[in-house]
C-alpha positions as MATLAB code, in Angstrom:
seq = 'XXXXXXXXXXXXXXXXXXXXXXXXXXXXXXXXXXXXXXXXXXXXXXXXXXXXXXXXXXXXXXXXXXXXXXXXXXXXXXXXXXXXXXXXXXXXXXXXXXXXXXXXXXXXXXXXXXXXXXXXXXXXXXXXXXXXXXXXXXXXXXXXXXXXXXXXXXXXX';
ca = [
     133.385  158.554  206.803;
     135.900  161.595  207.170;
     139.240  159.943  207.587;
     142.848  161.012  208.231;
     146.057  158.918  207.269;
     148.471  158.370  210.123;
     151.991  157.560  209.447;
     153.862  156.445  212.676;
     157.696  156.607  212.534;
     159.943  154.742  215.204;
     163.714  153.443  214.992;
     162.823  150.610  212.957;
     160.722  151.998  210.178;
     157.179  153.347  209.484;
     153.838  152.012  209.809;
     150.699  153.697  208.130;
     146.809  153.274  208.501;
     143.596  155.150  207.713;
     141.311  156.021  210.787;
     138.493  158.294  211.716;
     139.615  161.801  212.240;
     138.763  161.740  216.070;
     141.650  159.325  216.356;
     143.737  162.430  216.238;
     143.208  163.563  219.969;
     143.553  159.705  220.951;
     147.128  159.406  219.149;
     148.133  162.760  221.179;
     146.953  161.299  224.440;
     148.700  158.128  223.753;
     152.022  160.292  223.031;
     151.652  161.587  226.426;
     153.033  158.242  227.606;
     156.142  158.705  225.785;
     156.036  155.481  223.449;
     159.414  154.522  222.178;
     157.961  152.404  219.214;
     154.817  151.614  217.186;
     153.968  148.906  219.445;
     153.808  150.939  222.652;
     151.844  153.503  220.787;
     149.214  151.182  219.512;
     148.903  149.758  223.004;
     148.721  153.389  224.348;
     145.898  153.886  221.772;
     144.170  150.912  223.389;
     143.729  152.905  226.751;
     141.381  155.172  224.953;
     139.691  153.044  222.102;
     140.507  149.275  222.936;
     138.480  148.191  219.866;
     140.573  150.330  217.287;
     143.797  149.323  218.799;
     143.021  145.463  218.568;
     141.950  145.973  214.953;
     145.244  147.989  214.124;
     147.293  145.416  215.731;
     145.539  142.539  213.977;
     145.915  144.553  210.602;
     149.733  144.937  211.164;
     150.094  141.275  212.287;
     148.152  140.345  208.998;
     150.218  142.399  206.956;
     153.562  141.063  208.546;
     152.332  137.619  207.815;
     151.562  138.341  204.016;
     155.073  140.205  203.852;
     156.960  137.406  205.320;
     155.163  135.033  202.792;
     155.854  137.009  199.787;
     159.535  137.929  200.826;
     160.263  134.324  200.942;
     159.228  133.710  197.261;
     161.434  134.764  194.381;
     160.625  136.825  191.345;
     157.647  139.289  190.758;
     155.564  137.657  193.429;
     157.794  139.372  195.935;
     155.765  142.458  195.226;
     153.121  143.112  197.898;
     149.936  144.575  196.806;
     148.538  146.448  199.721;
     145.149  147.566  200.514;
     145.903  151.448  201.158;
     142.780  151.472  203.931;
     144.305  148.662  206.034;
     147.545  148.978  208.248;
     150.729  148.294  206.546;
     154.635  148.726  207.214;
     156.757  150.880  204.796;
     158.874  148.410  203.328;
     159.405  149.793  199.836;
     159.078  152.797  197.663;
     155.432  151.876  196.735;
     154.311  151.657  200.397;
     156.322  154.783  201.186;
     154.283  156.799  198.539;
     150.986  155.490  199.958;
     152.082  156.296  203.622;
     152.380  159.896  202.139;
     149.026  160.263  200.616;
     146.580  162.248  202.571;
     143.019  161.025  202.874;
     139.681  163.094  202.748;
     140.941  165.193  205.892;
     144.593  164.932  205.743;
     147.895  163.207  206.914;
     149.617  163.166  210.200;
     152.974  162.132  210.763;
     153.861  160.887  214.316;
     157.750  160.717  214.740;
     158.365  158.769  218.051;
     162.310  159.265  218.026;
     162.026  163.021  217.384;
     158.746  163.274  219.531;
     157.179  165.355  216.951;
     153.619  165.166  215.680;
     153.378  166.675  212.075;
     149.993  167.756  210.627;
     151.226  167.508  207.081;
     147.585  168.427  206.068;
     144.825  168.564  208.414;
     141.414  169.645  207.600;
     139.788  168.122  210.531;
     140.839  170.671  213.479;
     144.095  171.596  214.729;
     145.831  169.397  217.323;
     146.281  171.281  220.471;
     149.207  170.478  223.093;
     146.224  170.026  225.818;
     142.817  169.041  225.223;
     140.116  166.455  225.896;
     138.429  164.009  223.760;
     135.677  161.116  224.059;
     136.459  157.401  224.964;
     135.290  154.771  222.598;
     134.144  151.398  223.006;
     133.363  149.076  219.873;
     134.010  152.131  217.660;
     131.117  154.232  219.389;
     131.900  157.099  221.780;
     130.873  156.702  225.327;
     130.030  159.363  227.698;
     133.508  159.382  229.359;
     135.922  161.945  228.609;
     139.756  161.851  228.677;
     142.115  164.879  228.953;
     145.844  164.858  227.690;
     148.710  167.477  227.867;
     151.751  166.683  225.802;
     154.934  166.764  227.628;
     157.408  169.528  226.750;
     159.533  167.302  224.827;
     156.961  166.691  222.266;
     156.281  169.126  219.451;
     153.249  169.803  217.051;
     154.199  170.961  213.672;
];
């Protein structure tokens, strides 16, 4: 499957995940609602692909639970081995490095405080300020389109 790495940045930190490249338009559409944190962006994604949003939220909850357990331990067990395919939060230098590694089709950063979408590497398709995409249900496209137009406050780099 052709995938992009998405790393979302808010005032608390960064979250990273790998997803099919078509999610790029969905993320842009969710940014039109001006989310102020990762949780709001994940919820916004759910308006266009509820299944992916639920999977992403569940993956982050699983990571948080694992991180909480590991941080309560002492010694080398505190290190968290992450699945680079699963959603994770950037909590140390190792996770930061993974969050900046492109997948097959690239890496996109979504900086919520700066209202900026940065296409670090994007071999899929250039993201446009306004476009349309296909809604998804259970990971499959449905015959319903959505349109979006990023507000002027948002930039695409």
